[in-house]
Amino acid sequence: MKKSINILFFLVIAAALVGCNNGNDKKGSKGQGGLSTNAAERVYVAPGEHDEFYGFMSGGFSGQLGVYGLPSGRLLKVLPVFSQNPENGWGYSEETKPMLNTSYGFVPWDDSHHPDISQTNGELDGRWIFINGNNTPRIARIGLESFKTEEIIEIPNSAGNHSSSFITENTEYVVAGTRFSVPVPQKDMSINEYKGNFKGALTFINVDQETGRMGIKFQLMMPGFNYDLSHPGRDKSHGWFFFTTYNTEEAHSLLEVNASQNDKDFIAAVNWKKIEEYVNNGGGTKVPANYAHNILDEHTHTATSTMLKEVLTVNPMDVPGAVYFLPTPKSPHGCDVDPTGEYIIGNGKLSADLTVHSFTKMLDAIENKKFDGEAYGIPILNFEDILAGVVKQPGLGPLHTEFDGKGNAYTTFFISSEVVKWKVGTWEVLDRQPVFYSVGHGMIPGGNSRKPFGKYFVALNKITKDRYLPTGPELTQSAQLFDITGDKMELLLDFPTIGEPHYAAAIPAELVAPNSRKIYKLAENKHEYAVLQDSDVRVERDGKEVHIYMNMIRSHFNPDNIEGVKVGDKVYFHITNHEQDFDVPHGFAVIGANNAELLIMPGATETLVWEPKQVGVWPFYCTDFCSALHQEMQGYIRVSPADSNIELSWSLGED
Ligand code: RUQ
Ligand code: CUA
C-alpha cells in the first residue's frame, strides 16, 4: 500500500507541475519570439522552393499519415492508411475497400502511431514507410514512389499493436509487439485468471526486398506483460531487438496503481537472428489463426484481401539464449538505441533518472551467465552488470530519446514539458528547452538509424492550449521545430498536425522526390473494368446490376447521358482517367451516393457504387477543378420506376 501512495503522490506533484507550466506559459513564450533572431529566415521556404525534408507524422486517432515539409512545417498531404478518407475515396471505392478488411470484417478506422522508413545498411533508403494500427492490430506499408498504402497485414494473437512498426537495419523485418496481453488463442475465461495465463505476442514480419511484400515469419509468445515500444539493434547489435515492458506485475485492474508496484520492469532483448535460424531449421509450432492480408496492385489499381489461416509461434523456452530481460526502472515507455548500437535507453516514465544499458556489457553478462533470477524461464540480467550509465535527474516523465549522430541524445519529458539534450557516454545534461506543452515523441530525421541527419528536432506535443487561435474545446496538436546544429537547441517554429502524431520519421527530400510517381501509364492499366479506348465505352445490365464502363478526359465524361437505369438497381460506375499529365486527377460524384467521391489519378480506373432511390434525371460531375471547362464536366443519368421497360442507352455529344 505504501508504494501505491508514493506513486499517487508522485502523480499529484507531476500534475501540479504541468499546471504551473501552463500557468507560466505567457512568460515562457515571451523570449521565444522568432523575430528577435533570424528564426523566420531559417524556416522560410520561398514560394516555388521545396523543403529540405519530408516529415511523416503519424495521424494518431485519425488513422492516417500526415506528410509535412520541413523546415517549413507545411502540410503536403494527408495520406490515407487505416481510415476511410472521403477526400479521395480511400476505403469507399470498390477497389480500395478490401484494404480495410480484417478478421473482424470491414474496419474503417484505426489509431496509427509509429511510422518507420525502410533502411539499407542502417541508413534510410526511401523505399517504403511502415506504420502500425494500434486498435485492430495491423501494419501498413506505404510505397514512397506512389505515396499510397500498398499493403496492410493484420496481426493475429495481438491486441493493442503498440510496440510497432519498427524495422531492422536492412528492412529484413518489421516488428509488431502487442501492448495488451490476451488469452492465446482467444477464449471465454475469467479476467481474474490473467496472471500466468495471458500471453504477449511479439511478431516478426519479413519484408521481400524486391516487392516489399510482408509475411509473418514467426510470433514469439512472451509472458503476459504489456509490451510498450521497441527498437532494433543496429551495427554491432544488429540481430537483436529491444522491447520495453510495463505491468510486469500482470495486473488486470487499476493499472495506474497496480502496474506501478515493481521498482523495475524489463527491457526484453530478443536475438531474432537466433530465432530465425531456429525457425529456418523447422522450429516453432504452427497454430490456427485468422488474419487478413490486403494488397493493392499497382497495375489493376485494385486491392485483394486474403484470409490467412495459420501462424508460426515460438516459445522462448525452446530457443535457449534467444531472450533476456534487462531490468529497467519504473514502467519504461520508449526504448531507443543509439546510432552505434551500443546503448539501449529505457525511458522510465515514473523514474527520476534515465537508464542506459550497454550492449557490450549485456553480451558479457550473458556469456558469463550472470543472472539475477528468471521470469517464466527467461533469464533476468543483473541491473548493475549491464548498466552503461545514468542521466541524473534530467526531468520528469521521460518518454522518448532521439540521436543527432554527433554523440548527443535528446529526450522528451512529458511531465516537465521539455526536451533535454545530453551527451552519450558522459551522461551529462547539455541543454534543456521548454516545449508547449507536454511533449510525447520527438523526432530527428534519421534519428533511429546509423546515420541521423542532426539538423532539426521536432517535438510532437500532446497539449496545445494557447499556442494557436482557439477552435472550441479541442485544438489540433502542436509540433515544434528546433534547430539543433548549435550547442543550444533553438525553437524556430510551431505548426499544427493532424490527429495526434505519436511518432514521426523524416528523410532528406532528395532520397524520395526524384522517384515520385507522376502518372500511371494508361498502357499498363490492367484493371478488369478499364476502358482504354472510346470504342469500349458501354453500359451493361446483369439482373439488377448495371455496369457503366466510362472514361474521362478534360473536360467530359464518356458517356455523359445514360438512360434505362431503374430504382432498385445497383449501379457501378467504372471510370478510367485518360489523362497522362502530372497532377490532373478528375473527381466523380453523383447525387445521393451513400459513400464518397472518387478521385481518379491519371491512367487509373476506379469504381463507385450508387443505388438510386428516387425516380428522376440525376446529375453527376467532376469534383476536382481540372480545366477552364471544369464546370462543364458533368452528365445526367435517368432513373425510371422499378417496373419500367426503358432500354439501356448511353451517349456523348448527341442530341
Ligand atoms: S507512443 S507518445 Cu505510441 Cu509514446 Cu505516443
Ligand atoms: Cu475534371 Cu474537373
CSV table of N, CA, C and O in Angstrom, one decimal, residues 220-302:
chain,number,residue,atom,x,y,z
A,220,LEU,N,6.7,-14.6,-31.4
A,220,LEU,CA,7.3,-15.0,-30.1
A,220,LEU,C,6.3,-14.8,-29.0
A,220,LEU,O,5.9,-13.7,-28.7
A,221,MET,N,6.0,-15.9,-28.3
A,221,MET,CA,4.9,-15.9,-27.3
A,221,MET,C,5.5,-15.6,-26.0
A,221,MET,O,6.0,-16.5,-25.3
A,222,MET,N,5.5,-14.3,-25.6
A,222,MET,CA,6.1,-13.9,-24.3
A,222,MET,C,5.2,-13.9,-23.2
A,222,MET,O,3.9,-14.0,-23.3
A,223,PRO,N,5.7,-13.8,-21.9
A,223,PRO,CA,4.8,-13.7,-20.7
A,223,PRO,C,3.8,-12.5,-20.9
A,223,PRO,O,4.0,-11.6,-21.6
A,224,GLY,N,2.8,-12.6,-20.0
A,224,GLY,CA,1.7,-11.7,-20.2
A,224,GLY,C,1.9,-10.3,-19.6
A,224,GLY,O,1.1,-9.8,-18.8
A,225,PHE,N,3.0,-9.7,-20.0
A,225,PHE,CA,3.3,-8.3,-19.6
A,225,PHE,C,2.7,-7.4,-20.7
A,225,PHE,O,2.1,-7.8,-21.7
A,226,ASN,N,2.8,-6.0,-20.5
A,226,ASN,CA,2.5,-5.1,-21.6
A,226,ASN,C,3.8,-4.7,-22.3
A,226,ASN,O,4.8,-4.4,-21.7
A,227,TYR,N,3.8,-4.8,-23.6
A,227,TYR,CA,5.0,-4.5,-24.4
A,227,TYR,C,4.7,-3.2,-25.1
A,227,TYR,O,3.8,-3.0,-25.9
A,228,ASP,N,5.6,-2.2,-24.7
A,228,ASP,CA,5.2,-0.8,-24.9
A,228,ASP,C,5.8,-0.3,-26.2
A,228,ASP,O,5.1,0.2,-27.1
A,229,LEU,N,7.1,-0.3,-26.3
A,229,LEU,CA,7.8,0.2,-27.5
A,229,LEU,C,9.0,-0.7,-27.8
A,229,LEU,O,9.3,-1.5,-27.0
A,230,SER,N,9.6,-0.4,-28.9
A,230,SER,CA,10.7,-1.3,-29.3
A,230,SER,C,11.6,-0.6,-30.3
A,230,SER,O,11.2,0.4,-30.9
A,231,HIS,N,12.8,-1.0,-30.3
A,231,HIS,CA,13.7,-0.6,-31.4
A,231,HIS,C,14.7,-1.7,-31.7
A,231,HIS,O,15.1,-2.5,-30.9
A,232,PRO,N,15.2,-1.7,-32.9
A,232,PRO,CA,16.1,-2.7,-33.4
A,232,PRO,C,17.5,-2.3,-32.9
A,232,PRO,O,17.9,-1.2,-32.7
A,233,GLY,N,18.3,-3.4,-32.7
A,233,GLY,CA,19.8,-3.1,-32.5
A,233,GLY,C,20.3,-2.7,-33.9
A,233,GLY,O,19.6,-2.9,-34.9
A,234,ARG,N,21.4,-2.0,-33.9
A,234,ARG,CA,22.0,-1.6,-35.2
A,234,ARG,C,23.5,-1.7,-35.1
A,234,ARG,O,24.1,-1.8,-34.0
A,235,ASP,N,24.1,-1.9,-36.3
A,235,ASP,CA,25.5,-2.0,-36.3
A,235,ASP,C,25.9,-3.2,-35.4
A,235,ASP,O,25.5,-4.3,-35.7
A,236,LYS,N,26.7,-3.0,-34.3
A,236,LYS,CA,27.1,-4.1,-33.5
A,236,LYS,C,26.0,-4.9,-32.9
A,236,LYS,O,26.2,-6.1,-32.6
A,237,SER,N,24.9,-4.3,-32.7
A,237,SER,CA,23.8,-5.0,-32.0
A,237,SER,C,22.7,-5.5,-33.1
A,237,SER,O,21.6,-5.9,-32.7
A,238,HIS,N,23.1,-5.3,-34.4
A,238,HIS,CA,22.2,-5.8,-35.4
A,238,HIS,C,21.9,-7.3,-35.2
A,238,HIS,O,22.9,-8.0,-34.9
A,239,GLY,N,20.7,-7.7,-35.3
A,239,GLY,CA,20.4,-9.1,-35.0
A,239,GLY,C,19.6,-9.2,-33.7
A,239,GLY,O,19.0,-10.3,-33.4
A,240,TRP,N,19.6,-8.1,-32.9
A,240,TRP,CA,18.8,-8.1,-31.7
A,240,TRP,C,17.7,-7.1,-31.8
A,240,TRP,O,17.8,-6.1,-32.6
A,241,PHE,N,16.7,-7.2,-31.0
A,241,PHE,CA,15.6,-6.3,-31.0
A,241,PHE,C,15.2,-6.0,-29.5
A,241,PHE,O,15.3,-7.0,-28.7
A,242,PHE,N,14.9,-4.8,-29.1
A,242,PHE,CA,14.7,-4.5,-27.7
A,242,PHE,C,13.3,-4.0,-27.5
A,242,PHE,O,12.8,-3.1,-28.3
A,243,PHE,N,12.6,-4.5,-26.6
A,243,PHE,CA,11.2,-4.1,-26.3
A,243,PHE,C,11.0,-3.7,-24.8
A,243,PHE,O,11.4,-4.4,-23.9
A,244,THR,N,10.5,-2.5,-24.6
A,244,THR,CA,10.2,-2.2,-23.2
A,244,THR,C,8.9,-2.9,-22.8
A,244,THR,O,8.0,-3.1,-23.6
A,245,THR,N,8.9,-3.2,-21.5
A,245,THR,CA,7.7,-3.8,-20.9
A,245,THR,C,7.2,-3.0,-19.7
A,245,THR,O,8.0,-2.3,-19.1
A,246,TYR,N,5.9,-3.0,-19.4
A,246,TYR,CA,5.5,-2.5,-18.1
A,246,TYR,C,4.4,-3.5,-17.7
A,246,TYR,O,4.1,-4.5,-18.4
A,247,ASN,N,3.9,-3.2,-16.5
A,247,ASN,CA,2.9,-4.2,-15.9
A,247,ASN,C,3.5,-5.6,-15.9
A,247,ASN,O,2.9,-6.6,-16.2
A,248,THR,N,4.8,-5.7,-15.4
A,248,THR,CA,5.3,-7.0,-15.2
A,248,THR,C,4.7,-7.6,-13.9
A,248,THR,O,4.8,-8.7,-13.6
A,249,GLU,N,3.9,-6.7,-13.3
A,249,GLU,CA,3.1,-7.2,-12.1
A,249,GLU,C,1.9,-8.1,-12.6
A,249,GLU,O,1.3,-8.8,-11.8
A,250,GLU,N,1.6,-8.0,-13.9
A,250,GLU,CA,0.5,-8.7,-14.5
A,250,GLU,C,-0.8,-8.3,-13.8
A,250,GLU,O,-1.6,-9.2,-13.5
A,251,ALA,N,-1.0,-7.1,-13.6
A,251,ALA,CA,-2.3,-6.6,-13.0
A,251,ALA,C,-3.3,-6.5,-14.1
A,251,ALA,O,-3.0,-6.3,-15.3
A,252,HIS,N,-4.6,-6.7,-13.8
A,252,HIS,CA,-5.6,-6.5,-14.8
A,252,HIS,C,-6.6,-5.5,-14.5
A,252,HIS,O,-7.6,-5.3,-15.2
A,253,SER,N,-6.4,-4.7,-13.4
A,253,SER,CA,-7.3,-3.7,-13.0
A,253,SER,C,-6.6,-2.6,-12.3
A,253,SER,O,-5.6,-2.8,-11.6
A,254,LEU,N,-7.1,-1.4,-12.4
A,254,LEU,CA,-6.5,-0.2,-11.8
A,254,LEU,C,-5.0,-0.2,-12.0
A,254,LEU,O,-4.2,-0.1,-11.1
A,255,LEU,N,-4.6,-0.2,-13.3
A,255,LEU,CA,-3.2,-0.4,-13.6
A,255,LEU,C,-2.4,0.9,-13.1
A,255,LEU,O,-1.2,0.7,-12.9
A,256,GLU,N,-3.0,2.0,-13.0
A,256,GLU,CA,-2.2,3.2,-12.7
A,256,GLU,C,-1.6,3.0,-11.3
A,256,GLU,O,-0.6,3.6,-11.0
A,257,VAL,N,-2.2,2.2,-10.5
A,257,VAL,CA,-1.6,1.8,-9.2
A,257,VAL,C,-0.9,0.4,-9.3
A,257,VAL,O,0.2,0.3,-9.0
A,258,ASN,N,-1.7,-0.5,-9.7
A,258,ASN,CA,-1.3,-1.9,-9.6
A,258,ASN,C,-0.1,-2.3,-10.6
A,258,ASN,O,0.6,-3.2,-10.3
A,259,ALA,N,0.0,-1.5,-11.6
A,259,ALA,CA,1.2,-1.8,-12.5
A,259,ALA,C,2.3,-0.9,-12.2
A,259,ALA,O,3.3,-0.8,-13.0
A,260,SER,N,2.3,-0.2,-11.1
A,260,SER,CA,3.4,0.7,-10.8
A,260,SER,C,4.1,0.2,-9.5
A,260,SER,O,4.7,1.0,-8.7
A,261,GLN,N,3.9,-1.1,-9.1
A,261,GLN,CA,4.4,-1.6,-7.9
A,261,GLN,C,5.9,-2.0,-8.0
A,261,GLN,O,6.7,-1.7,-7.1
A,262,ASN,N,6.3,-2.6,-9.1
A,262,ASN,CA,7.6,-3.1,-9.2
A,262,ASN,C,8.6,-1.9,-9.4
A,262,ASN,O,8.3,-1.0,-10.1
A,263,ASP,N,9.7,-2.0,-8.7
A,263,ASP,CA,10.7,-0.9,-8.8
A,263,ASP,C,11.3,-0.9,-10.2
A,263,ASP,O,11.6,0.1,-10.8
A,264,LYS,N,11.4,-2.1,-10.8
A,264,LYS,CA,11.9,-2.2,-12.1
A,264,LYS,C,11.0,-3.1,-13.0
A,264,LYS,O,10.6,-4.2,-12.5
A,265,ASP,N,10.8,-2.7,-14.2
A,265,ASP,CA,10.2,-3.6,-15.2
A,265,ASP,C,11.4,-4.1,-16.1
A,265,ASP,O,12.5,-4.0,-15.6
A,266,PHE,N,11.1,-4.5,-17.3
A,266,PHE,CA,12.2,-5.0,-18.1
A,266,PHE,C,12.2,-4.4,-19.5
A,266,PHE,O,11.2,-3.9,-20.0
A,267,ILE,N,13.4,-4.4,-20.0
A,267,ILE,CA,13.5,-4.4,-21.5
A,267,ILE,C,13.8,-5.8,-21.9
A,267,ILE,O,14.7,-6.4,-21.4
A,268,ALA,N,13.0,-6.3,-22.8
A,268,ALA,CA,13.2,-7.7,-23.3
A,268,ALA,C,14.2,-7.6,-24.5
A,268,ALA,O,13.9,-6.8,-25.5
A,269,ALA,N,15.3,-8.3,-24.4
A,269,ALA,CA,16.3,-8.3,-25.5
A,269,ALA,C,16.1,-9.6,-26.3
A,269,ALA,O,16.1,-10.7,-25.7
A,270,VAL,N,15.7,-9.5,-27.6
A,270,VAL,CA,15.4,-10.6,-28.4
A,270,VAL,C,16.4,-10.8,-29.5
A,270,VAL,O,16.6,-9.9,-30.3
A,271,ASN,N,17.1,-11.9,-29.5
A,271,ASN,CA,18.1,-12.3,-30.5
A,271,ASN,C,17.3,-12.9,-31.7
A,271,ASN,O,17.1,-14.1,-31.7
A,272,TRP,N,16.8,-12.0,-32.6
A,272,TRP,CA,15.9,-12.5,-33.6
A,272,TRP,C,16.7,-13.4,-34.6
A,272,TRP,O,16.1,-14.3,-35.3
A,273,LYS,N,18.0,-13.1,-34.8
A,273,LYS,CA,18.7,-14.0,-35.7
A,273,LYS,C,18.7,-15.4,-35.3
A,273,LYS,O,18.6,-16.3,-36.1
A,274,LYS,N,18.9,-15.6,-34.0
A,274,LYS,CA,18.9,-16.9,-33.4
A,274,LYS,C,17.5,-17.6,-33.6
A,274,LYS,O,17.4,-18.8,-34.0
A,275,ILE,N,16.5,-16.8,-33.4
A,275,ILE,CA,15.1,-17.4,-33.6
A,275,ILE,C,14.9,-17.7,-35.1
A,275,ILE,O,14.3,-18.7,-35.5
A,276,GLU,N,15.3,-16.8,-35.9
A,276,GLU,CA,15.2,-17.0,-37.4
A,276,GLU,C,15.8,-18.3,-37.8
A,276,GLU,O,15.3,-19.1,-38.6
A,277,GLU,N,17.0,-18.6,-37.3
A,277,GLU,CA,17.8,-19.8,-37.6
A,277,GLU,C,17.0,-21.0,-37.1
A,277,GLU,O,16.8,-22.0,-37.8
A,278,TYR,N,16.5,-20.9,-35.9
A,278,TYR,CA,15.6,-22.0,-35.3
A,278,TYR,C,14.4,-22.3,-36.2
A,278,TYR,O,14.1,-23.4,-36.5
A,279,VAL,N,13.8,-21.2,-36.6
A,279,VAL,CA,12.6,-21.4,-37.5
A,279,VAL,C,13.0,-21.9,-38.8
A,279,VAL,O,12.3,-22.8,-39.4
A,280,ASN,N,14.1,-21.4,-39.4
A,280,ASN,CA,14.5,-21.9,-40.7
A,280,ASN,C,14.9,-23.4,-40.7
A,280,ASN,O,14.8,-24.1,-41.7
A,281,ASN,N,15.2,-23.9,-39.5
A,281,ASN,CA,15.5,-25.3,-39.3
A,281,ASN,C,14.3,-26.1,-38.9
A,281,ASN,O,14.4,-27.2,-38.4
A,282,GLY,N,13.1,-25.5,-39.1
A,282,GLY,CA,11.9,-26.3,-38.8
A,282,GLY,C,11.4,-26.1,-37.4
A,282,GLY,O,10.4,-26.7,-37.0
A,283,GLY,N,12.0,-25.2,-36.6
A,283,GLY,CA,11.5,-24.9,-35.3
A,283,GLY,C,10.2,-24.2,-35.3
A,283,GLY,O,9.8,-23.6,-36.3
A,284,GLY,N,9.5,-24.2,-34.1
A,284,GLY,CA,8.3,-23.4,-33.9
A,284,GLY,C,7.0,-24.3,-34.1
A,284,GLY,O,7.1,-25.4,-34.6
A,285,THR,N,5.9,-23.8,-33.7
A,285,THR,CA,4.7,-24.5,-33.8
A,285,THR,C,3.6,-23.8,-34.6
A,285,THR,O,3.4,-22.6,-34.3
A,286,LYS,N,3.1,-24.4,-35.7
A,286,LYS,CA,2.1,-23.8,-36.5
A,286,LYS,C,0.8,-23.9,-35.7
A,286,LYS,O,0.4,-24.9,-35.2
A,287,VAL,N,0.1,-22.7,-35.5
A,287,VAL,CA,-1.2,-22.8,-34.9
A,287,VAL,C,-2.2,-22.1,-35.8
A,287,VAL,O,-1.9,-21.3,-36.6
A,288,PRO,N,-3.5,-22.6,-35.6
A,288,PRO,CA,-4.6,-22.0,-36.4
A,288,PRO,C,-4.7,-20.5,-36.1
A,288,PRO,O,-4.5,-20.1,-34.9
A,289,ALA,N,-5.0,-19.7,-37.1
A,289,ALA,CA,-5.2,-18.3,-36.9
A,289,ALA,C,-6.1,-17.8,-38.0
A,289,ALA,O,-6.5,-18.6,-38.8
A,290,ASN,N,-6.5,-16.5,-37.9
A,290,ASN,CA,-7.4,-16.0,-38.9
A,290,ASN,C,-7.1,-14.5,-39.0
A,290,ASN,O,-7.4,-13.7,-38.2
A,291,TYR,N,-6.3,-14.1,-40.1
A,291,TYR,CA,-6.0,-12.7,-40.2
A,291,TYR,C,-5.9,-12.3,-41.7
A,291,TYR,O,-5.6,-13.1,-42.6
A,292,ALA,N,-6.1,-11.1,-41.9
A,292,ALA,CA,-6.3,-10.6,-43.3
A,292,ALA,C,-4.9,-10.1,-43.8
A,292,ALA,O,-4.1,-9.5,-43.1
A,293,HIS,N,-4.7,-10.3,-45.1
A,293,HIS,CA,-3.5,-9.8,-45.8
A,293,HIS,C,-4.0,-9.1,-47.0
A,293,HIS,O,-4.6,-9.7,-47.9
A,294,ASN,N,-3.9,-7.8,-47.1
A,294,ASN,CA,-4.5,-6.9,-48.1
A,294,ASN,C,-3.4,-6.3,-49.0
A,294,ASN,O,-2.5,-5.7,-48.4
A,295,ILE,N,-3.6,-6.4,-50.3
A,295,ILE,CA,-2.6,-5.9,-51.2
A,295,ILE,C,-3.3,-5.1,-52.3
A,295,ILE,O,-4.2,-5.5,-52.9
A,296,LEU,N,-2.7,-3.9,-52.5
A,296,LEU,CA,-3.2,-3.1,-53.6
A,296,LEU,C,-2.2,-3.2,-54.8
A,296,LEU,O,-1.1,-2.9,-54.7
A,297,ASP,N,-2.8,-3.7,-55.9
A,297,ASP,CA,-2.0,-4.0,-57.1
A,297,ASP,C,-1.8,-2.7,-57.9
A,297,ASP,O,-2.8,-2.1,-58.2
A,298,GLU,N,-0.6,-2.4,-58.3
A,298,GLU,CA,-0.4,-1.1,-58.9
A,298,GLU,C,-0.8,-1.1,-60.4
A,298,GLU,O,-1.0,0.0,-61.0
A,299,HIS,N,-1.0,-2.3,-61.0
A,299,HIS,CA,-1.4,-2.3,-62.4
A,299,HIS,C,-3.0,-2.5,-62.5
A,299,HIS,O,-3.5,-1.9,-63.5
A,300,THR,N,-3.6,-3.2,-61.6
A,300,THR,CA,-5.0,-3.3,-61.7
A,300,THR,C,-5.7,-2.2,-60.9
A,300,THR,O,-6.9,-2.0,-60.9
A,301,HIS,N,-4.9,-1.5,-60.1
A,301,HIS,CA,-5.4,-0.4,-59.2
A,301,HIS,C,-6.4,-1.0,-58.2
A,301,HIS,O,-7.3,-0.3,-57.8
A,302,THR,N,-6.3,-2.3,-58.0
A,302,THR,CA,-7.4,-3.0,-57.2
A,302,THR,C,-6.8,-3.7,-56.1
A,302,THR,O,-5.7,-4.3,-56.2
